CSV table of C-alpha atoms in Angstrom, one decimal:
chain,number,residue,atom,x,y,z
A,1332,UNK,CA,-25.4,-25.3,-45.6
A,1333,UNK,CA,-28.2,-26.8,-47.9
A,1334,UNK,CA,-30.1,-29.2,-46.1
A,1335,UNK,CA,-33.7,-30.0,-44.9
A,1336,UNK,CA,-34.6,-26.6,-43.3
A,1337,UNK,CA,-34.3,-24.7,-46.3
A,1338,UNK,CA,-37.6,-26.2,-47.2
A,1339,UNK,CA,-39.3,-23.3,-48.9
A,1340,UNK,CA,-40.7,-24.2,-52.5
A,1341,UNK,CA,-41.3,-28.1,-51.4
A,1342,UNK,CA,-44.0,-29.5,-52.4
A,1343,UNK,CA,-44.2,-33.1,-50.9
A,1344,UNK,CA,-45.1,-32.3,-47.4
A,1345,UNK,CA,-49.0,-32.6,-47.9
A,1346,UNK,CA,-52.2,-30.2,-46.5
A,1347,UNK,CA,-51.5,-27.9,-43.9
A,1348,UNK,CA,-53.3,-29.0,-40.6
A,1349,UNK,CA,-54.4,-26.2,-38.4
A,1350,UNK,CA,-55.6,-27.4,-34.8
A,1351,UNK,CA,-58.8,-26.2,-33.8
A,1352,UNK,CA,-58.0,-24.0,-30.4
A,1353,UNK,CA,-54.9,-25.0,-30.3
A,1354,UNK,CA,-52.8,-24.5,-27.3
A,1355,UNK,CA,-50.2,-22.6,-26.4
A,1356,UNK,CA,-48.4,-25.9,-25.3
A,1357,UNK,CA,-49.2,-29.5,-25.4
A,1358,UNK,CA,-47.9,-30.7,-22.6
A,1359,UNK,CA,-45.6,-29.8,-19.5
A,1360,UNK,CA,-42.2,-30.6,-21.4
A,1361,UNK,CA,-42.9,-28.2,-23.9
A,1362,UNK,CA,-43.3,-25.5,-21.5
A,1363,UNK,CA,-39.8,-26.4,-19.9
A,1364,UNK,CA,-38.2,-26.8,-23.3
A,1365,UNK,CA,-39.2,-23.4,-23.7
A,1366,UNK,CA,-38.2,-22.1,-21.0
A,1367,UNK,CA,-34.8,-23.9,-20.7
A,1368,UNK,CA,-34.5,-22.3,-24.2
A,1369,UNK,CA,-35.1,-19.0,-23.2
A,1370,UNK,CA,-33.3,-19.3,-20.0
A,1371,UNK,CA,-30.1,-20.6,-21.3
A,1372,UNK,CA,-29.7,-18.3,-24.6
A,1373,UNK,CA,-27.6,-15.9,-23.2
A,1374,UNK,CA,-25.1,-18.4,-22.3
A,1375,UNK,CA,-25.0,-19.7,-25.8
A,1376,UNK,CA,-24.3,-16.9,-27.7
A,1377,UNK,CA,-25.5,-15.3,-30.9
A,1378,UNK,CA,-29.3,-16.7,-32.2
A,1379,UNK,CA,-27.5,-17.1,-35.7
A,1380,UNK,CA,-25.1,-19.3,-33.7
A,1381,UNK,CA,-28.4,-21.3,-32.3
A,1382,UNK,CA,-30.3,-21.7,-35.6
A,1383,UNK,CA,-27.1,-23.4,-36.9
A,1384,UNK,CA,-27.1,-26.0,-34.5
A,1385,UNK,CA,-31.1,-26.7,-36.1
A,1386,UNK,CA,-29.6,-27.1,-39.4
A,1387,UNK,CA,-26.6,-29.3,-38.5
A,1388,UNK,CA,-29.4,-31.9,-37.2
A,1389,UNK,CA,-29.8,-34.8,-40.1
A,1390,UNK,CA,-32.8,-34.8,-42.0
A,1391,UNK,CA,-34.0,-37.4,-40.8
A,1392,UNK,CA,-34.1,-36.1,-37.6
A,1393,UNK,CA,-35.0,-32.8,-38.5
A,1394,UNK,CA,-38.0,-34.2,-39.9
A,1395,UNK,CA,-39.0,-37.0,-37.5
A,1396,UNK,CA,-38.9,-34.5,-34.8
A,1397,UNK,CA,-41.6,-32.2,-33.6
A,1398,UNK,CA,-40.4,-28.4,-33.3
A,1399,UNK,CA,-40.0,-28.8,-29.1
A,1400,UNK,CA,-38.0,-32.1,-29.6
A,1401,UNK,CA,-35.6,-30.2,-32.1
A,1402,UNK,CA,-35.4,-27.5,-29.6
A,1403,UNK,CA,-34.7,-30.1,-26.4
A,1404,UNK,CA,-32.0,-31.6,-28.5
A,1405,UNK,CA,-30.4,-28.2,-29.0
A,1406,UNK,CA,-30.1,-27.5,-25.7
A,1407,UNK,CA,-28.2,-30.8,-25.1
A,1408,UNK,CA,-26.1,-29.9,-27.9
A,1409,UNK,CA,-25.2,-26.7,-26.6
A,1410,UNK,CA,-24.4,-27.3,-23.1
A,1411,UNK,CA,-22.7,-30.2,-24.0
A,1412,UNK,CA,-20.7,-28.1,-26.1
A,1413,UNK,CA,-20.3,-25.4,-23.9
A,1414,UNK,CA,-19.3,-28.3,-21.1
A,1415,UNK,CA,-21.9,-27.4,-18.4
A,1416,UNK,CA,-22.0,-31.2,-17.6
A,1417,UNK,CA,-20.2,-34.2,-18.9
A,1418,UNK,CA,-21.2,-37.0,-20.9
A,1419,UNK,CA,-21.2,-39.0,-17.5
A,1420,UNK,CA,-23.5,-36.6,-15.7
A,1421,UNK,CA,-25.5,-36.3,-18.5
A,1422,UNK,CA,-26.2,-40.2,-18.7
A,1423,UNK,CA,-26.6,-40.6,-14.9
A,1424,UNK,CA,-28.6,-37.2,-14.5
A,1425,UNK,CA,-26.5,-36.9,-11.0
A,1426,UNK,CA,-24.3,-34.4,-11.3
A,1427,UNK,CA,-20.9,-35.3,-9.7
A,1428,UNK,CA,-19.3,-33.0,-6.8
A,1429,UNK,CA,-17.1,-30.8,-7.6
A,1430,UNK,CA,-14.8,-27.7,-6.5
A,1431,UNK,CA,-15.9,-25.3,-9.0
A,1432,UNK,CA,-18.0,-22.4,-7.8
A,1433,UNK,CA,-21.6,-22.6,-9.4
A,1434,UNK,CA,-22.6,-20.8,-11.7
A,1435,UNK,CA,-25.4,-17.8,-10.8
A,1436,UNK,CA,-28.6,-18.4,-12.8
A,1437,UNK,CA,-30.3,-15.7,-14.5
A,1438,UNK,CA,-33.1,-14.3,-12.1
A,1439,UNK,CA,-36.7,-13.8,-13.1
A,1440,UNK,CA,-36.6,-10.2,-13.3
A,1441,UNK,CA,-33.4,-9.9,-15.2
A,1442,UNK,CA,-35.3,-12.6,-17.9
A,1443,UNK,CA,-38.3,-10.4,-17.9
A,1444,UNK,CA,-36.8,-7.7,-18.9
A,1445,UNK,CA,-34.9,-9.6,-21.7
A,1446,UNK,CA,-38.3,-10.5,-22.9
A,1447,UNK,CA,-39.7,-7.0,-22.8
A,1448,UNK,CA,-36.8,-5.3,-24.0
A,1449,UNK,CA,-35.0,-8.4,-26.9
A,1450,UNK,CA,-32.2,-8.3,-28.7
A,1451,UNK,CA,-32.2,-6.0,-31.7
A,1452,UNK,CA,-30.3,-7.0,-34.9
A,1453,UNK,CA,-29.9,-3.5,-36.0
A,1454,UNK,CA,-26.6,-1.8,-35.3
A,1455,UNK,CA,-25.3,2.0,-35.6
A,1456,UNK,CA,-21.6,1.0,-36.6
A,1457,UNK,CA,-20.8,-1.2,-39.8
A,1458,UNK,CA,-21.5,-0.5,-43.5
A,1459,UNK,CA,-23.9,2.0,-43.1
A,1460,UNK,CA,-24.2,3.5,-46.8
A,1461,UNK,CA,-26.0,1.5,-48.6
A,1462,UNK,CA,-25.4,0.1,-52.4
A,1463,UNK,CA,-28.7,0.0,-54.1
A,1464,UNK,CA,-31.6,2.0,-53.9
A,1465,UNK,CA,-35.6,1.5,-53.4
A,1466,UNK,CA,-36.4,0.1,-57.1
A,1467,UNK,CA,-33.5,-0.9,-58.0
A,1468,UNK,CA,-32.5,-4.7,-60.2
A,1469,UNK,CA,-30.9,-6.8,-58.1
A,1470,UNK,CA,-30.2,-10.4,-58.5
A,1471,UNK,CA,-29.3,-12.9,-55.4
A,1472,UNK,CA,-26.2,-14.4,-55.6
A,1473,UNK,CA,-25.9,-17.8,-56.5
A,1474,UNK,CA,-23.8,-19.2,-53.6
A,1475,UNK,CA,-23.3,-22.3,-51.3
A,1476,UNK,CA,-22.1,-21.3,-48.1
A,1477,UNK,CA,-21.1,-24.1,-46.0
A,1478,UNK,CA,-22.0,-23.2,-42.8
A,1479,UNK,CA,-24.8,-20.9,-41.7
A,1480,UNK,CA,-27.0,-18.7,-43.6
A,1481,UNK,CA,-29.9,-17.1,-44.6
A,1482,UNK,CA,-29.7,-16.9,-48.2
A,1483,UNK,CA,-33.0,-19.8,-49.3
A,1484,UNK,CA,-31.9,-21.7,-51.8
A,1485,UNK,CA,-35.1,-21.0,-53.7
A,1486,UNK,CA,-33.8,-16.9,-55.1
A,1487,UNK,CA,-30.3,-17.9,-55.7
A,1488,UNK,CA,-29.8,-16.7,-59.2
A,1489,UNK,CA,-33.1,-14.9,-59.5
A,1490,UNK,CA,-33.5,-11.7,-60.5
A,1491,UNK,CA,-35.7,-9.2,-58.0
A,1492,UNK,CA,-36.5,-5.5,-57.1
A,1493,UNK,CA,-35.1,-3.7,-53.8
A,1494,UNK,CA,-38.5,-2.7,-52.1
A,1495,UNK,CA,-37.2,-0.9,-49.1
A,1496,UNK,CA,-34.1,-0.6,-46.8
A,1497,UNK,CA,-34.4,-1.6,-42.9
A,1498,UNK,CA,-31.0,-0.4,-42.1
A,1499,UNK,CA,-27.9,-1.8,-41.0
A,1500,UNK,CA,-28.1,-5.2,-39.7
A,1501,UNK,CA,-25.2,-7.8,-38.2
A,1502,UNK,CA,-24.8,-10.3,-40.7
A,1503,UNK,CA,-25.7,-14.0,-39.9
A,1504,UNK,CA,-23.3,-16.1,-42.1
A,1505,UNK,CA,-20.4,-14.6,-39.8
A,1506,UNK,CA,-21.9,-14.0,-36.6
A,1507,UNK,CA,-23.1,-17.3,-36.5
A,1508,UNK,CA,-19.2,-18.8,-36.7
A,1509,UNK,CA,-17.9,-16.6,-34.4
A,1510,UNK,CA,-16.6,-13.8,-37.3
A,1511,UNK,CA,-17.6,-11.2,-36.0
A,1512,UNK,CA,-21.2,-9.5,-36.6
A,1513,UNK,CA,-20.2,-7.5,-39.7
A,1514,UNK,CA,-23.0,-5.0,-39.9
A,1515,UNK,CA,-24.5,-4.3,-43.4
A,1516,UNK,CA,-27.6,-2.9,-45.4
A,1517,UNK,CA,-30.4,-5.5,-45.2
A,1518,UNK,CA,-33.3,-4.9,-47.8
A,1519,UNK,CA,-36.5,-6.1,-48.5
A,1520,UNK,CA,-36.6,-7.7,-52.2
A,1521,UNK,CA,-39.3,-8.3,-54.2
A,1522,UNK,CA,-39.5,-11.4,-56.3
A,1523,UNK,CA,-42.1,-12.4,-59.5
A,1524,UNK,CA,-43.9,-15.5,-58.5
A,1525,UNK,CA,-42.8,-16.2,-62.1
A,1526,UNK,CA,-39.5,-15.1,-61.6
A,1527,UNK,CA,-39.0,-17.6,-58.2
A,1528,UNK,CA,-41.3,-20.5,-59.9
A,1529,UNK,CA,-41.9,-20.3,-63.6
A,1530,UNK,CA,-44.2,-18.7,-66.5
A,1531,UNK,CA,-47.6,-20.6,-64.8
A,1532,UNK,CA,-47.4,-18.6,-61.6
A,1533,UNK,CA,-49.7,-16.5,-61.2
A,1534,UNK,CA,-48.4,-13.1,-63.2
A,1535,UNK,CA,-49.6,-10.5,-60.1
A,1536,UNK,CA,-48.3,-12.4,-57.3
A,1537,UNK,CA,-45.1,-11.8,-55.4
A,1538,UNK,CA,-42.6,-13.3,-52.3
A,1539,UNK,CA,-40.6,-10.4,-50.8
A,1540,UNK,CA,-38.1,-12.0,-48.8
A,1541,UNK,CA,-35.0,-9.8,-46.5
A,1542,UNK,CA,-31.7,-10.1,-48.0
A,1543,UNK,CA,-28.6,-8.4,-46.4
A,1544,UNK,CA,-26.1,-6.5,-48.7
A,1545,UNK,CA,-23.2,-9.8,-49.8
A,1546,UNK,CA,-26.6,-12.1,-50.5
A,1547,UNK,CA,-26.7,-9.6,-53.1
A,1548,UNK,CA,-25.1,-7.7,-56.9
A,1549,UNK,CA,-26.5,-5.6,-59.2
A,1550,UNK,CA,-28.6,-6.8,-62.4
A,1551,UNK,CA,-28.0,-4.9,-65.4
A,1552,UNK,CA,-30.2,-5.3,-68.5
B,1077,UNK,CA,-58.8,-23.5,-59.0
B,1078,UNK,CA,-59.1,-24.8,-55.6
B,1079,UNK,CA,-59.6,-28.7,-57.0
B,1080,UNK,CA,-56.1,-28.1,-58.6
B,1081,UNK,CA,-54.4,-26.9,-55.4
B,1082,UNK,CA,-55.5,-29.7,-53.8
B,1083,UNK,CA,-54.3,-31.8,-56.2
B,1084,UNK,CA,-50.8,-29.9,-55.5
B,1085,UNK,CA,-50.7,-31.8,-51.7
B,1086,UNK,CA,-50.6,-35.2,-51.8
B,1087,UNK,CA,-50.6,-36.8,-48.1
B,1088,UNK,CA,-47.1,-37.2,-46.2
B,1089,UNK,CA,-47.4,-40.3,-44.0
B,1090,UNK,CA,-44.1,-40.0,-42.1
B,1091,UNK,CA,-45.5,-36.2,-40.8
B,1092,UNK,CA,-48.6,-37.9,-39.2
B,1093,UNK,CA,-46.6,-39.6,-36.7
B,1094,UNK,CA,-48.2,-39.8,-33.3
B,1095,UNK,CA,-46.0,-40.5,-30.2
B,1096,UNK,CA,-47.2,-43.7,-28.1
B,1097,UNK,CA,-47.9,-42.8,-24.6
B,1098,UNK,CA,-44.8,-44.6,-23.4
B,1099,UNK,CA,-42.5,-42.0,-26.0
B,1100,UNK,CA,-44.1,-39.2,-24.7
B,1101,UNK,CA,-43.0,-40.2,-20.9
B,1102,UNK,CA,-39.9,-40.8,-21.7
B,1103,UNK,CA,-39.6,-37.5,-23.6
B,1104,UNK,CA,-40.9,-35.7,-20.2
B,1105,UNK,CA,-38.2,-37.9,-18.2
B,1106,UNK,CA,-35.6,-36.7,-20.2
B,1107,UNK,CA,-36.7,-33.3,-19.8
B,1108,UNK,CA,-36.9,-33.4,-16.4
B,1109,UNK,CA,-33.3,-34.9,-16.1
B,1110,UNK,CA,-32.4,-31.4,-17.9
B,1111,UNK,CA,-33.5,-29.4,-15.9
B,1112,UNK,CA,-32.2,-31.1,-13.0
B,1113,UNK,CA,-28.7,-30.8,-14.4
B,1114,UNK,CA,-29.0,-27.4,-15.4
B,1115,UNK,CA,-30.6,-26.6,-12.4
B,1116,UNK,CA,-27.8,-28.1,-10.4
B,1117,UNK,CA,-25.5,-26.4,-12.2
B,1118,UNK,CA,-26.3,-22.9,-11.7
B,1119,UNK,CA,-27.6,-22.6,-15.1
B,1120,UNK,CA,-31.0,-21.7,-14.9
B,1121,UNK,CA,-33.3,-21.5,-11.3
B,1122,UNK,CA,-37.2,-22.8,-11.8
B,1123,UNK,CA,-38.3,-19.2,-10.1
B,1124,UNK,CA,-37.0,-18.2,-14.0
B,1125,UNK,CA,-38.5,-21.0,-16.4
B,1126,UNK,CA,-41.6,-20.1,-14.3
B,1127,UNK,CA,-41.5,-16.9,-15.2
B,1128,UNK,CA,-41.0,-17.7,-18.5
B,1129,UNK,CA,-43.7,-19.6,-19.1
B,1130,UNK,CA,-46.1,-17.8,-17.4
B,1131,UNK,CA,-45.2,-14.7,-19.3
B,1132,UNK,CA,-45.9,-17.0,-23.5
B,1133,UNK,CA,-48.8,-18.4,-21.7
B,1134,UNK,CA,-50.6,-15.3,-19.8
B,1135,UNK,CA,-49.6,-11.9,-20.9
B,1136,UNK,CA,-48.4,-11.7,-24.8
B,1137,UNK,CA,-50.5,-13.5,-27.3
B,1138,UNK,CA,-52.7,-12.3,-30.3
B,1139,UNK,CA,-55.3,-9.9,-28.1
B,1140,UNK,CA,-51.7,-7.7,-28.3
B,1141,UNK,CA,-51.9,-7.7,-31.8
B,1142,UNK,CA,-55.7,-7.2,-32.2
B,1143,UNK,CA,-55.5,-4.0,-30.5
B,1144,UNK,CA,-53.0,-2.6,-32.7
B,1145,UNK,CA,-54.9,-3.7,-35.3
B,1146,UNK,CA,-58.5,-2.0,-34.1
B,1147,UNK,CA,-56.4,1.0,-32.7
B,1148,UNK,CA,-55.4,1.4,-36.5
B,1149,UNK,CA,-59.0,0.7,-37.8
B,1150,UNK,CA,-60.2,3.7,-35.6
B,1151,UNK,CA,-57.2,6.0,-35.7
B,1152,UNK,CA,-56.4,7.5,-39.2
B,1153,UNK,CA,-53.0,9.2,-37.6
B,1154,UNK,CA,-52.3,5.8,-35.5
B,1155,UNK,CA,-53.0,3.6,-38.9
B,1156,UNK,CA,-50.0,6.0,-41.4
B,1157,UNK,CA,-47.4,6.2,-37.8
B,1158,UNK,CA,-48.0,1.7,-38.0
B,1159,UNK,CA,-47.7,1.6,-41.7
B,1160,UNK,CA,-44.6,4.0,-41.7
B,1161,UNK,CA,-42.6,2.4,-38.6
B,1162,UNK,CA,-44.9,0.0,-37.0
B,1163,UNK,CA,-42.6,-0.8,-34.4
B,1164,UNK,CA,-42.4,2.8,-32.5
B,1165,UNK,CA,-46.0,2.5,-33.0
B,1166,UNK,CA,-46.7,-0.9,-31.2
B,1167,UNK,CA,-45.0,0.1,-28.6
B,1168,UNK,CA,-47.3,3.3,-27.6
B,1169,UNK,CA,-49.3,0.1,-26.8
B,1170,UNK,CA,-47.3,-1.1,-24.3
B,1171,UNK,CA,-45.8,-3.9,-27.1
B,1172,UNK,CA,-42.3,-4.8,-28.0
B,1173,UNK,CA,-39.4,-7.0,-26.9
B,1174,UNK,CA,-38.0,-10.4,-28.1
B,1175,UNK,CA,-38.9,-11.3,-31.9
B,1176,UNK,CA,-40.7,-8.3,-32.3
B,1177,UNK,CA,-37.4,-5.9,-32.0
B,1178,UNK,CA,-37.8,-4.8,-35.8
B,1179,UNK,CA,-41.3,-4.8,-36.9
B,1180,UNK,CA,-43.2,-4.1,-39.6
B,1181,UNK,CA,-46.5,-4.3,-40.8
B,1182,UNK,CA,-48.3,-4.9,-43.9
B,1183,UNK,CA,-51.9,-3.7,-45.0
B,1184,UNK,CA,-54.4,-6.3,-46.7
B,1185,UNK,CA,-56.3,-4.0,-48.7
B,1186,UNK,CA,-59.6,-5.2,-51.9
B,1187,UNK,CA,-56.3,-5.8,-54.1
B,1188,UNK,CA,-53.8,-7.1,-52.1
B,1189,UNK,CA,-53.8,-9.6,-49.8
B,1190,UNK,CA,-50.5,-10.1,-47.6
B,1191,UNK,CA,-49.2,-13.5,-46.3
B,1192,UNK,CA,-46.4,-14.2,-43.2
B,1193,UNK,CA,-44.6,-17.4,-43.2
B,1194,UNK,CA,-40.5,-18.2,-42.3
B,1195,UNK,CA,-39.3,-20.8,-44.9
B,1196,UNK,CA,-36.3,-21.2,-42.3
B,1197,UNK,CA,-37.1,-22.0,-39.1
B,1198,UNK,CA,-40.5,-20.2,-37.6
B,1199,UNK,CA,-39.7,-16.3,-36.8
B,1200,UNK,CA,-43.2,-14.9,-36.0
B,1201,UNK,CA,-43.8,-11.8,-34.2
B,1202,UNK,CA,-43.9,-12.6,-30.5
B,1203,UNK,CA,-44.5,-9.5,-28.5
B,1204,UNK,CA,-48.1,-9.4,-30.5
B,1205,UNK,CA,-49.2,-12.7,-31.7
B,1206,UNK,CA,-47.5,-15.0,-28.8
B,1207,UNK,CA,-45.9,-18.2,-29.8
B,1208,UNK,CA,-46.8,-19.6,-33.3
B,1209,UNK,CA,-49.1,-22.3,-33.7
B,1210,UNK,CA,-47.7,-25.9,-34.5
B,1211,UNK,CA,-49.3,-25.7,-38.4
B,1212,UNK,CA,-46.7,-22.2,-38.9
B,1213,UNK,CA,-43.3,-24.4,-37.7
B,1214,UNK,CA,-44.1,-28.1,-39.8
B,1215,UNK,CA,-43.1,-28.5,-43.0
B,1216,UNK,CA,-46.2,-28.2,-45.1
B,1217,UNK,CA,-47.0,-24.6,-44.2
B,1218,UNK,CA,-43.0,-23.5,-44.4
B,1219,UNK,CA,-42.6,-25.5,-47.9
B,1220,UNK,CA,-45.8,-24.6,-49.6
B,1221,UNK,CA,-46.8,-21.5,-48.6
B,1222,UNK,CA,-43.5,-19.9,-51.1
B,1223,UNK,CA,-44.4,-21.5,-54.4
B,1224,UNK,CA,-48.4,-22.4,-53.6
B,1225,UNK,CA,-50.0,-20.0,-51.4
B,1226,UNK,CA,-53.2,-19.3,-52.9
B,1227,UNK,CA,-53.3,-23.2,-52.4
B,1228,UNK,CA,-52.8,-22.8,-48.7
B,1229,UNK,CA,-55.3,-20.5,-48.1
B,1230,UNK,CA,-57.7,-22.7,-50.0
B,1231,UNK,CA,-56.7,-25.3,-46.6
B,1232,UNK,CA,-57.6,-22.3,-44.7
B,1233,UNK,CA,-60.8,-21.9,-46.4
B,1234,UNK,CA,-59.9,-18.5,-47.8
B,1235,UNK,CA,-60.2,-18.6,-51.9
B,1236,UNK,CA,-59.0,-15.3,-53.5
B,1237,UNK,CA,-60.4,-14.1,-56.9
B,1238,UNK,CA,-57.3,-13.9,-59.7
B,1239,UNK,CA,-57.3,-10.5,-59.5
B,1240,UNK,CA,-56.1,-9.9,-56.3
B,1241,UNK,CA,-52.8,-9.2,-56.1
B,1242,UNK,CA,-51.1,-12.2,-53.2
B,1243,UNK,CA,-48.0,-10.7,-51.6
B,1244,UNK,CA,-46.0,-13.2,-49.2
B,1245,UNK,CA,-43.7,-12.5,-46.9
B,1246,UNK,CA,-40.7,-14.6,-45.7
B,1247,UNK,CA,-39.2,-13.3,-42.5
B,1248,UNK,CA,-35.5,-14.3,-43.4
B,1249,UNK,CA,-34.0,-11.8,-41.1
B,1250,UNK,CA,-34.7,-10.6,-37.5
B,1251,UNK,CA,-37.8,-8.1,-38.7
B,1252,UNK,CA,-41.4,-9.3,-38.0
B,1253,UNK,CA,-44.2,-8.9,-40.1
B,1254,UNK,CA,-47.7,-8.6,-39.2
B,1255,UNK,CA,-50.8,-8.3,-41.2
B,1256,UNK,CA,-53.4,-5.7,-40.9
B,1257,UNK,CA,-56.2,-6.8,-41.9
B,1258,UNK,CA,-59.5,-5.3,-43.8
B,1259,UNK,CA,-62.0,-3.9,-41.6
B,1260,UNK,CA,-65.1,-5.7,-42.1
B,1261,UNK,CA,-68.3,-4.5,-43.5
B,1262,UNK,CA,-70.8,-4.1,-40.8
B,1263,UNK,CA,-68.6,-2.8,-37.8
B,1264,UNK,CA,-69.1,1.0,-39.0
B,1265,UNK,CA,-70.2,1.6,-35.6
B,1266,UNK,CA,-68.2,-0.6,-33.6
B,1267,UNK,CA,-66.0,0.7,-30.2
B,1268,UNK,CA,-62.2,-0.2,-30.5
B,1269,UNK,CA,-63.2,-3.0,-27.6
B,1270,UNK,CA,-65.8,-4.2,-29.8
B,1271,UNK,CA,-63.7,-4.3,-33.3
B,1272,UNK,CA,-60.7,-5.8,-30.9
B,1273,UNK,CA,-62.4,-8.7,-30.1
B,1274,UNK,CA,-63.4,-9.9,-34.1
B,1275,UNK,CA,-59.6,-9.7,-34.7
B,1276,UNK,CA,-58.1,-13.1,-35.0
B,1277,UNK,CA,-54.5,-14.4,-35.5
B,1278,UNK,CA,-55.3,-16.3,-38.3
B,1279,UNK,CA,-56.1,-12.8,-39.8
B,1280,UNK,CA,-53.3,-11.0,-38.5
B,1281,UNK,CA,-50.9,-13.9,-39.9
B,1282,UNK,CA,-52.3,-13.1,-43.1
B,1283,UNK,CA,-54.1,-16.8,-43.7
B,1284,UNK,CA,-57.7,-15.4,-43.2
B,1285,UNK,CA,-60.1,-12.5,-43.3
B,1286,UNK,CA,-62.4,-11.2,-40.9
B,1287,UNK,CA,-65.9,-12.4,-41.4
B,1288,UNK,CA,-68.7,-9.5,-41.1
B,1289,UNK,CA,-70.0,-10.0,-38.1
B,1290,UNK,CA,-73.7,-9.9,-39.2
């Protein structure tokens, strides 16, 4: 989906604005929205599946809100989705008594070691031999998908060099719609700053950006 | 050169919003109703979100990454293992785990200077640099830093001679880049503690260099 998050090669946004020792949160709400986030992913499925619901905010929204306010209205999103509570409970904050079994939170341990341990993206099975080789042309497809992906806008169409391959990766476009993960060759791609942004870029610099194996066809010539 | 950057970032009103005091608290209320509810609900316990947050605020920040970083400035053998598959070497440090499953790092050398950013969303490399800062996640940093970066630096302070070669890296997928950054002059006889505590995140991100320390 094109939209407001897929903001690389703006220009508009003004300086950037480090904070001098900036904290690791600003305030106790952001430590729960982390948490919470953290907490409830497994119950949520796929990250692909959780950046999506990002995107599908408007851009208005995506913009007015601050990166832990995005986040706190994902999680809403999701288990509202997911139907942990209903709209009633979620209005009232009282949740209404019921005859289903609660559910088990996730223990501290068991979290810990989903921190210390993640979630790789790499897989064994899928399309494991790859199509293009270290140096080879490449060009990113110029496509549109309508729902999730990682494909920028900003190298559709552009013409880049494969710098290395990480392996075989699930693929977020489908495992982000419930498609299954369809496991293919992710590279790293090397793009011209002139390439990406025109002849007054300057001629030494470079973006190398990962682009699995369908974000991707041969150049010839 | 840096006059003309600046000229490239014109001030974004909207982005300087500040929340009134009464926002804020009813941000934290509805927080705190979440929880609640998903605490209710079996969801999640607060012994967990504890946890959590006591694990992004206390144990895994940028000190992670600064070791691997000085370990590589004094380890020739450590330094080519990082460089060739930097995340079976971070973790003979004890380092690894969310966001930093796939890693990779990236060497700023007196040619090339290397740059993280995600144009996306705001994939940084947890298990050694901790959470990113706010500036990493907004819009100016994600926008610019692809078509402008030598401009961004220049908001960083950092203004890089034409000949350098400026490399950036957008972390589209799940691996996770980090910087290594030049050794500075004047630390020749420095102990790994010592060069350790010079490294900064800013450095590691790829927005700054490491000042001599004399």
């Amino acid at each position: 989906m094109n939209s407001i998050h897929d903001m690389g090669g703006m220009t508009c946004f003004g300086a950037v604005k480090p904070e001098e020792d900036e904290p690791v949160f600003h305030g106790e709400w952001e430590r729960r929205v982390l948490a919470l986030t953290l907490a409830t992913s497994v119950l949520f499925g796929p990250l692909d599946r959780r950046r999506h619901v990002l995107e599908q905010l408007s851009p208005l929204e995506y913009l007015s809100y601050s990166y832990y306010e995005r986040w706190l209205a994902r999680i809403e999103h999701l288990s509202k989705e997911a139907g942990v509570f209903t709209d009633e409970e979620f209005a009232s904050g009282v949740v209404e008594p019921s005859e289903v079994v609660p559910n088990v939170p996730i223990d501290p341990d068991t979290m810990d070691s989903i921190i210390r341990q993640g979630d790789p993206s790499g897989r064994d099975s899928g399309r494991s031999e790859p199509c293009f080789a270290v140096g080879d042309r490449v060009s990113a497809r110029n496509i549109n998908p309508p729902g999730h992906t990682r494909l920028v806008r900003y190298v559709r169409g552009r013409v880049g060099v494969i710098h290395r391959l990480h392996g075989t990766h699930l693929f977020p476009d489908t495992t982000a719609h419930d498609k299954g993960e369809n496991p293919q060759p992710l590279y790293s791609v090397r793009f011209d700053a002139t390439e990406l942004w025109g002849s007054l870029a300057p001629i030494k610099d470079s973006l190398f950006i990962d682009l699995w194996e369908d974000y991707l066809e041969a150049e010839n010539g | 050169m840096a006059e003309k950057h600046q000229h490239d970032a014109p001030p974004s009103p909207y982005l300087e919003k500040r929340r009134t005091a009464a926002e804020t608290e009813a941000l934290e209320e509805r927080v705190r109703r979440l929880e609640n509810l998903l605490t209710e609900k079996g969801i999640v316990s607060k012994k967990t979100l504890d946890r959590v947050v006591s694990i992004y605020e206390n144990d895994l920040g940028p000190l992670n990454g600064a070791k691997v970083v000085a370990r590589a400035w004094v380890d020739e053998a450590y330094r080519q293992r990082l460089l060739a598959d930097a995340t079976k070497a971070i973790k003979e440090l004890g380092f690894g785990g969310l966001q930093g499953e796939h890693m990779v790092v990236v060497e700023n050398t007196a040619t090339v200077h290397n740059i993280v950013a995600c144009t996306l969303c705001s994939c940084y490399p947890w298990p050694v640099l901790g959470l990113p800062p706010t500036w990493y996640k907004n819009p100016p940093y994600r926008s610019r830093i692809a078509i402008d970066p030598r401009g961004v630096l220049v908001e960083f302070g950092l203004e890089l001679d034409d000949s350098i070669e400026v490399r950036v890296w957008d972390s589209s997928a799940e691996i996770r880049y980090l910087v290594l950054p030049e050794r500075p002059q004047g630390t020749e006889g420095f102990s790994e503690e010592e060069l350790t505590a010079l490294v900064t995140r800013d450095s590691m991100i790829g927005v700054a260099r490491i000042n001599s320390p004399s």
